[in-house]
DNA sequence: ACCGGAGCCTGTTAGC
DNA sequence: TGCTAACAGGCTCCGG
């Protein structure tokens, strides 16, 4: 579900909520959520560890612990992290029930509880000494200064897959998903069905700029709130207000009035304006 | 090296 | 209303 701007929003929100707090105990209810090590060793290793750093790579959250290890979290489609306030029995407040989609729980030394919830169970959590073992194969960060049009052009050269499929490929570029791929291609005026290798240098430059623009606008708006996604603070992201084509099939293009088209590329819904994008 | 499709999961919505 | 199929912001694995 979340893409780069949503994950960035998440990490920024989590840092002040978790920094310096210690995990007293962890419980894993759906073992497959823990990708590495096995669930028993995972709970053993996180016990007593303190959150010490917060970072992001692509769509992965990197939560550093004082042991030097990193909790790597990928929310995939429907994952979410929630920090629950301590319950106060004196006030008569009952603890929030653990629903069936909550798969991992962390009790903190503040009496708060961090819960990983994931309806579709696609999300994964790793505990690793070196985060590169998880994120080492990702492509460049689109917002880094060293991501320049020439980098993108080199990666796309000779590729026969659609430009849409290539933007979703995390080894090509890290952090772009279905929303921001469609939106960036619209802003660049490029048909998502075009082969990646068919883009002229001018088009690649436009796409490079459009990618950075939509991702920055997404972060500025604190992400897009569609269906399942909401940032951990409870406040909703607002980038969905700026969608030009995403999930607007049949509705008029804001630029030219032509109905927005929908097709399927790389097994994903793809939205574009057949007049503005060529 | 690259590409497309099946599979992983559950819930919601569109269509008959 | 009830059933079924399609769809959902992602990724891995596998065969060609």
Tab-separated table of C-alpha atoms (C1' of nucleotides) in Angstrom:
chain	number	residue	atom	x	y	z
A	1	UNK	CA	0.000	0.000	0.000
A	2	UNK	CA	2.326	2.806	0.991
A	3	UNK	CA	4.877	4.177	-1.418
A	4	UNK	CA	7.878	6.406	-0.791
A	5	UNK	CA	5.957	9.509	0.420
A	6	UNK	CA	3.759	7.459	2.742
A	7	UNK	CA	6.727	5.574	4.197
A	8	UNK	CA	8.657	8.833	4.611
A	9	UNK	CA	5.659	10.293	6.449
A	10	UNK	CA	5.533	7.194	8.619
A	11	UNK	CA	9.199	7.333	9.584
A	12	UNK	CA	9.024	11.050	10.396
A	13	UNK	CA	5.977	10.425	12.582
A	14	UNK	CA	7.472	7.405	14.342
A	15	UNK	CA	10.767	9.026	15.336
A	16	UNK	CA	9.389	11.370	18.039
A	17	UNK	CA	6.995	8.656	19.189
A	18	UNK	CA	9.577	5.902	19.642
A	19	UNK	CA	13.066	7.414	19.960
A	20	UNK	CA	14.764	6.315	23.180
A	21	UNK	CA	11.986	3.948	24.223
A	22	UNK	CA	12.793	0.351	25.128
A	23	UNK	CA	11.075	-2.842	24.010
A	24	UNK	CA	10.273	-4.896	27.106
A	25	UNK	CA	8.696	-7.776	25.254
A	26	UNK	CA	7.487	-8.754	21.798
A	27	UNK	CA	4.792	-11.182	20.736
A	28	UNK	CA	4.419	-12.662	17.259
A	29	UNK	CA	0.985	-13.991	16.368
A	30	UNK	CA	1.551	-14.668	12.638
A	31	UNK	CA	5.099	-16.007	12.297
A	32	UNK	CA	5.374	-15.400	8.554
A	33	UNK	CA	5.334	-11.663	9.217
A	34	UNK	CA	8.848	-12.067	10.617
A	35	UNK	CA	11.026	-12.638	7.574
A	36	UNK	CA	14.243	-13.057	9.570
A	37	UNK	CA	15.334	-14.501	11.906
A	38	UNK	CA	12.673	-16.997	13.032
A	39	UNK	CA	9.931	-15.613	15.271
A	40	UNK	CA	11.291	-17.099	18.514
A	41	UNK	CA	14.768	-15.714	17.962
A	42	UNK	CA	13.274	-12.397	16.864
A	43	UNK	CA	11.355	-11.877	20.109
A	44	UNK	CA	14.443	-12.921	22.052
A	45	UNK	CA	16.714	-10.464	20.253
A	46	UNK	CA	14.494	-7.372	20.450
A	47	UNK	CA	13.790	-7.738	24.158
A	48	UNK	CA	15.471	-4.930	26.112
A	49	UNK	CA	16.545	-3.035	22.995
A	50	UNK	CA	16.021	0.707	22.614
A	51	UNK	CA	14.969	2.556	19.444
A	52	UNK	CA	17.909	4.710	18.435
A	53	UNK	CA	17.583	5.773	14.786
A	54	UNK	CA	14.959	6.196	12.079
A	55	UNK	CA	15.522	6.033	8.365
A	56	UNK	CA	13.971	4.992	5.079
A	57	UNK	CA	15.201	3.241	1.936
A	58	UNK	CA	12.665	2.955	-0.883
A	59	UNK	CA	9.495	1.673	0.743
A	60	UNK	CA	11.368	0.111	3.667
A	61	UNK	CA	11.465	1.645	7.136
A	62	UNK	CA	14.801	1.237	8.919
A	63	UNK	CA	14.357	1.381	12.678
A	64	UNK	CA	17.767	1.208	14.311
A	65	UNK	CA	18.147	-0.375	17.750
A	66	UNK	CA	20.835	0.268	20.350
A	67	UNK	CA	22.171	-3.244	19.775
A	68	UNK	CA	23.356	-2.050	16.388
A	69	UNK	CA	20.771	-4.188	14.658
A	70	UNK	CA	18.022	-2.783	12.470
A	71	UNK	CA	14.322	-3.529	12.439
A	72	UNK	CA	13.427	-3.355	8.773
A	73	UNK	CA	9.696	-2.966	8.177
A	74	UNK	CA	7.859	-3.189	4.863
A	75	UNK	CA	4.117	-2.501	5.031
A	76	UNK	CA	3.418	-3.873	1.526
A	77	UNK	CA	-0.292	-3.412	0.795
A	78	UNK	CA	-2.126	-3.172	4.095
A	79	UNK	CA	0.432	-3.045	6.893
A	80	UNK	CA	0.262	-0.412	9.617
A	81	UNK	CA	2.047	0.443	12.840
A	82	UNK	CA	0.077	1.945	15.685
A	83	UNK	CA	1.314	3.195	19.014
A	84	UNK	CA	-1.282	2.652	21.718
A	85	UNK	CA	-1.315	4.801	24.810
A	86	UNK	CA	-1.009	3.101	28.180
A	87	UNK	CA	-4.309	2.009	29.610
A	88	UNK	CA	-5.176	3.296	33.042
A	89	UNK	CA	-7.165	0.716	35.002
A	90	UNK	CA	-7.907	3.326	37.677
A	91	UNK	CA	-9.783	5.378	35.121
A	92	UNK	CA	-11.790	2.321	34.198
A	93	UNK	CA	-10.355	2.190	30.679
A	94	UNK	CA	-10.132	-1.304	29.235
A	95	UNK	CA	-7.091	-2.188	27.098
A	96	UNK	CA	-7.741	-1.899	23.374
A	97	UNK	CA	-8.683	-5.414	22.195
A	98	UNK	CA	-6.197	-7.152	19.924
A	99	UNK	CA	-8.080	-7.732	16.686
A	100	UNK	CA	-7.433	-10.666	14.374
A	101	UNK	CA	-5.299	-8.619	11.986
A	102	UNK	CA	-2.737	-7.655	14.602
A	103	UNK	CA	0.277	-9.916	14.040
A	104	UNK	CA	3.123	-8.464	16.116
A	105	UNK	CA	3.054	-6.571	19.412
A	106	UNK	CA	5.829	-4.728	21.227
A	107	UNK	CA	5.404	-3.733	24.874
A	108	UNK	CA	7.410	-0.586	25.617
A	109	UNK	CA	8.915	0.669	28.854
A	110	UNK	CA	6.519	3.624	28.731
A	111	UNK	CA	3.601	1.225	29.117
A	112	UNK	CA	2.673	1.997	25.545
A	113	UNK	CA	2.236	-0.785	23.010
A	114	UNK	CA	3.397	-0.752	19.409
A	115	UNK	CA	1.201	-2.946	17.207
A	116	UNK	CA	1.859	-4.197	13.691
A	117	UNK	CA	-1.441	-4.802	11.954
A	118	UNK	CA	-1.841	-6.150	8.416
A	119	UNK	CA	-5.103	-7.351	6.894
A	120	UNK	CA	-3.610	-9.105	3.890
A	121	UNK	CA	-0.501	-10.357	5.697
A	122	UNK	CA	1.830	-9.340	2.852
A	123	UNK	CA	4.002	-7.103	5.033
A	124	UNK	CA	7.310	-8.287	6.459
A	125	UNK	CA	9.625	-7.393	9.342
A	126	UNK	CA	13.311	-8.291	9.469
A	127	UNK	CA	15.823	-7.950	12.270
A	128	UNK	CA	19.266	-7.771	10.707
A	129	UNK	CA	22.769	-6.689	11.580
A	130	UNK	CA	23.223	-5.036	8.205
A	131	UNK	CA	20.178	-3.514	6.487
A	132	UNK	CA	21.898	-4.025	3.133
A	133	UNK	CA	21.006	-7.713	3.335
A	134	UNK	CA	17.387	-6.573	2.835
A	135	UNK	CA	17.634	-3.348	0.837
A	136	UNK	CA	20.960	-3.877	-0.923
A	137	UNK	CA	19.476	-4.580	-4.334
A	138	UNK	CA	17.284	-1.486	-4.527
A	139	UNK	CA	17.802	1.059	-7.272
A	140	UNK	CA	18.630	4.714	-6.622
A	141	UNK	CA	16.663	6.933	-4.246
A	142	UNK	CA	14.701	9.257	-6.530
A	143	UNK	CA	15.135	12.241	-4.209
A	144	UNK	CA	18.886	11.872	-3.723
A	145	UNK	CA	21.071	14.479	-5.403
A	146	UNK	CA	22.996	11.822	-7.314
A	147	UNK	CA	19.845	10.619	-9.052
A	148	UNK	CA	20.167	12.524	-12.307
A	149	UNK	CA	18.414	12.082	-15.688
A	150	UNK	CA	21.468	10.308	-17.101
A	151	UNK	CA	21.174	7.638	-14.377
A	152	UNK	CA	17.599	6.964	-15.395
A	153	UNK	CA	18.457	7.019	-19.096
A	154	UNK	CA	21.190	4.412	-18.624
A	155	UNK	CA	18.857	2.093	-16.731
A	156	UNK	CA	16.106	2.387	-19.341
A	157	UNK	CA	18.375	1.944	-22.347
A	158	UNK	CA	17.503	-1.125	-24.375
A	159	UNK	CA	14.684	-2.204	-22.063
A	160	UNK	CA	11.620	-3.664	-23.764
A	161	UNK	CA	9.290	-3.689	-20.755
A	162	UNK	CA	6.769	-0.874	-20.484
A	163	UNK	CA	7.962	2.284	-18.757
A	164	UNK	CA	5.193	1.721	-16.207
A	165	UNK	CA	6.520	-1.749	-15.357
A	166	UNK	CA	10.056	-0.402	-15.084
A	167	UNK	CA	9.028	2.381	-12.705
A	168	UNK	CA	7.413	-0.251	-10.467
A	169	UNK	CA	10.596	-2.347	-10.555
A	170	UNK	CA	12.389	-1.484	-7.310
A	171	UNK	CA	15.802	-2.356	-8.733
A	172	UNK	CA	15.292	0.347	-11.377
A	173	UNK	CA	14.195	3.015	-8.903
A	174	UNK	CA	13.392	2.687	-5.202
A	175	UNK	CA	10.096	3.761	-3.700
A	176	UNK	CA	7.788	4.378	-6.659
A	177	UNK	CA	4.524	2.419	-6.662
A	178	UNK	CA	1.312	2.406	-8.617
A	179	UNK	CA	0.032	5.864	-7.644
A	180	UNK	CA	3.215	7.852	-8.153
A	181	UNK	CA	4.165	5.940	-11.318
A	182	UNK	CA	0.846	6.844	-12.976
A	183	UNK	CA	0.964	10.429	-11.737
A	184	UNK	CA	4.585	10.974	-12.805
A	185	UNK	CA	3.939	9.565	-16.285
A	186	UNK	CA	0.984	11.919	-16.660
A	187	UNK	CA	3.031	14.932	-15.585
A	188	UNK	CA	5.771	13.926	-18.028
A	189	UNK	CA	3.255	13.413	-20.850
A	190	UNK	CA	4.454	9.858	-21.489
A	191	UNK	CA	2.234	6.907	-22.425
A	192	UNK	CA	2.730	4.214	-19.741
A	193	UNK	CA	2.621	1.470	-22.402
A	194	UNK	CA	5.758	2.730	-24.158
A	195	UNK	CA	8.816	0.495	-23.962
A	196	UNK	CA	11.281	1.927	-21.455
A	197	UNK	CA	14.045	1.888	-24.034
A	198	UNK	CA	11.995	3.961	-26.496
A	199	UNK	CA	12.154	7.158	-24.454
A	200	UNK	CA	14.120	10.007	-26.006
A	201	UNK	CA	16.547	11.820	-23.707
A	202	UNK	CA	14.172	14.809	-23.516
A	203	UNK	CA	11.374	12.512	-22.378
A	204	UNK	CA	13.609	10.853	-19.805
A	205	UNK	CA	14.501	14.286	-18.456
A	206	UNK	CA	10.814	15.196	-18.193
A	207	UNK	CA	10.097	11.914	-16.426
A	208	UNK	CA	12.986	12.393	-14.001
A	209	UNK	CA	11.669	15.842	-13.075
A	210	UNK	CA	8.064	14.612	-12.835
A	211	UNK	CA	9.047	11.755	-10.528
A	212	UNK	CA	10.803	14.089	-8.130
A	213	UNK	CA	7.962	16.610	-8.307
A	214	UNK	CA	5.160	14.140	-7.509
A	215	UNK	CA	7.158	12.418	-4.755
A	216	UNK	CA	8.011	15.729	-3.105
A	217	UNK	CA	4.403	16.894	-3.425
A	218	UNK	CA	3.327	13.577	-1.894
A	219	UNK	CA	5.626	14.062	1.095
A	220	UNK	CA	4.483	17.674	1.415
A	221	UNK	CA	0.873	16.445	1.602
A	222	UNK	CA	1.896	13.698	4.076
A	223	UNK	CA	1.107	10.984	1.575
A	224	UNK	CA	-2.067	9.819	-0.106
A	225	UNK	CA	-4.968	8.451	1.880
A	226	UNK	CA	-6.661	5.784	-0.185
A	227	UNK	CA	-8.442	2.810	1.335
A	228	UNK	CA	-6.208	1.367	4.013
A	229	UNK	CA	-3.458	3.897	4.395
A	230	UNK	CA	-3.360	6.386	7.232
A	231	UNK	CA	-0.219	7.676	8.926
A	232	UNK	CA	0.477	6.518	12.505
A	233	UNK	CA	-0.542	9.837	13.997
A	234	UNK	CA	-4.063	9.248	12.801
A	235	UNK	CA	-3.986	12.359	10.626
A	236	UNK	CA	-4.727	11.603	7.005
A	237	UNK	CA	-2.498	12.353	4.038
A	238	UNK	CA	-3.863	14.700	1.420
A	239	UNK	CA	-2.114	13.946	-1.878
A	240	UNK	CA	-5.192	12.148	-3.235
A	241	UNK	CA	-6.645	15.645	-3.721
A	242	UNK	CA	-3.950	16.218	-6.340
A	243	UNK	CA	-4.432	13.021	-8.364
A	244	UNK	CA	-4.588	13.811	-12.078
A	245	UNK	CA	-5.235	10.294	-13.379
A	246	UNK	CA	-4.950	7.715	-10.588
A	247	UNK	CA	-8.343	6.008	-10.140
A	248	UNK	CA	-9.993	8.573	-12.377
A	249	UNK	CA	-10.913	6.174	-15.236
A	250	UNK	CA	-13.732	7.597	-17.339
A	251	UNK	CA	-13.525	11.015	-15.727
A	252	UNK	CA	-12.366	13.984	-17.818
A	253	UNK	CA	-8.675	14.844	-17.903
A	254	UNK	CA	-8.194	18.112	-16.007
A	255	UNK	CA	-5.971	19.362	-18.825
A	256	UNK	CA	-7.899	18.469	-21.995
A	257	UNK	CA	-11.230	16.920	-20.977
A	258	UNK	CA	-10.581	13.557	-22.640
A	259	UNK	CA	-11.824	10.665	-20.462
A	260	UNK	CA	-9.004	9.083	-18.479
A	261	UNK	CA	-8.209	5.553	-19.710
A	262	UNK	CA	-7.485	2.453	-17.674
A	263	UNK	CA	-5.440	-0.544	-18.729
A	264	UNK	CA	-3.450	-3.255	-17.006
A	265	UNK	CA	0.343	-3.286	-17.128
A	266	UNK	CA	2.568	-5.499	-15.039
A	267	UNK	CA	-0.590	-6.887	-13.389
A	268	UNK	CA	-1.439	-3.429	-12.077
A	269	UNK	CA	-4.201	-0.953	-12.881
A	270	UNK	CA	-2.746	1.829	-14.983
A	271	UNK	CA	-4.432	5.179	-15.517
A	272	UNK	CA	-3.529	7.711	-18.193
A	273	UNK	CA	-4.863	10.401	-20.497
A	274	UNK	CA	-4.785	9.037	-24.061
A	275	UNK	CA	-4.571	12.584	-25.438
A	276	UNK	CA	-1.982	14.188	-23.154
A	277	UNK	CA	0.309	11.199	-22.891
A	278	UNK	CA	2.178	9.924	-25.922
B	1	DA	C1'	19.775	-10.132	-18.187
B	2	DC	C1'	15.234	-9.605	-18.893
B	3	DC	C1'	10.229	-10.340	-19.050
B	4	DG	C1'	5.519	-11.780	-17.867
B	5	DG	C1'	2.563	-14.493	-14.993
B	6	DA	C1'	1.232	-17.233	-10.640
B	7	DG	C1'	1.046	-16.939	-5.881
B	8	DC	C1'	0.737	-14.895	-1.375
B	9	DC	C1'	-3.805	-13.016	1.806
B	10	DT	C1'	-8.332	-10.837	3.182
B	11	DG	C1'	-11.870	-7.546	2.499
B	12	DT	C1'	-14.735	-4.580	-0.365
B	13	DT	C1'	-17.204	-3.443	-4.339
B	14	DA	C1'	-19.320	-4.086	-8.971
B	15	DG	C1'	-22.298	-6.792	-11.629
B	16	DC	C1'	-25.749	-10.245	-12.569
C	1	DT	C1'	-30.946	-9.779	-1.339
C	2	DG	C1'	-27.461	-13.143	-2.554
C	3	DC	C1'	-23.867	-14.895	-5.108
C	4	DT	C1'	-19.581	-14.396	-7.836
C	5	DA	C1'	-15.859	-12.106	-9.951
C	6	DA	C1'	-12.863	-8.404	-10.033
C	7	DC	C1'	-10.123	-5.455	-7.660
C	8	DA	C1'	-6.901	-3.533	-4.018
C	9	DG	C1'	-0.992	1.957	-3.268
C	10	DG	C1'	3.659	-4.896	-3.321
C	11	DC	C1'	6.835	-8.224	-3.840
C	12	DT	C1'	9.022	-13.067	-4.674
C	13	DC	C1'	9.579	-16.899	-7.356
C	14	DC	C1'	9.641	-19.413	-11.509
C	15	DG	C1'	9.799	-20.687	-16.345
C	16	DG	C1'	10.848	-19.168	-21.009
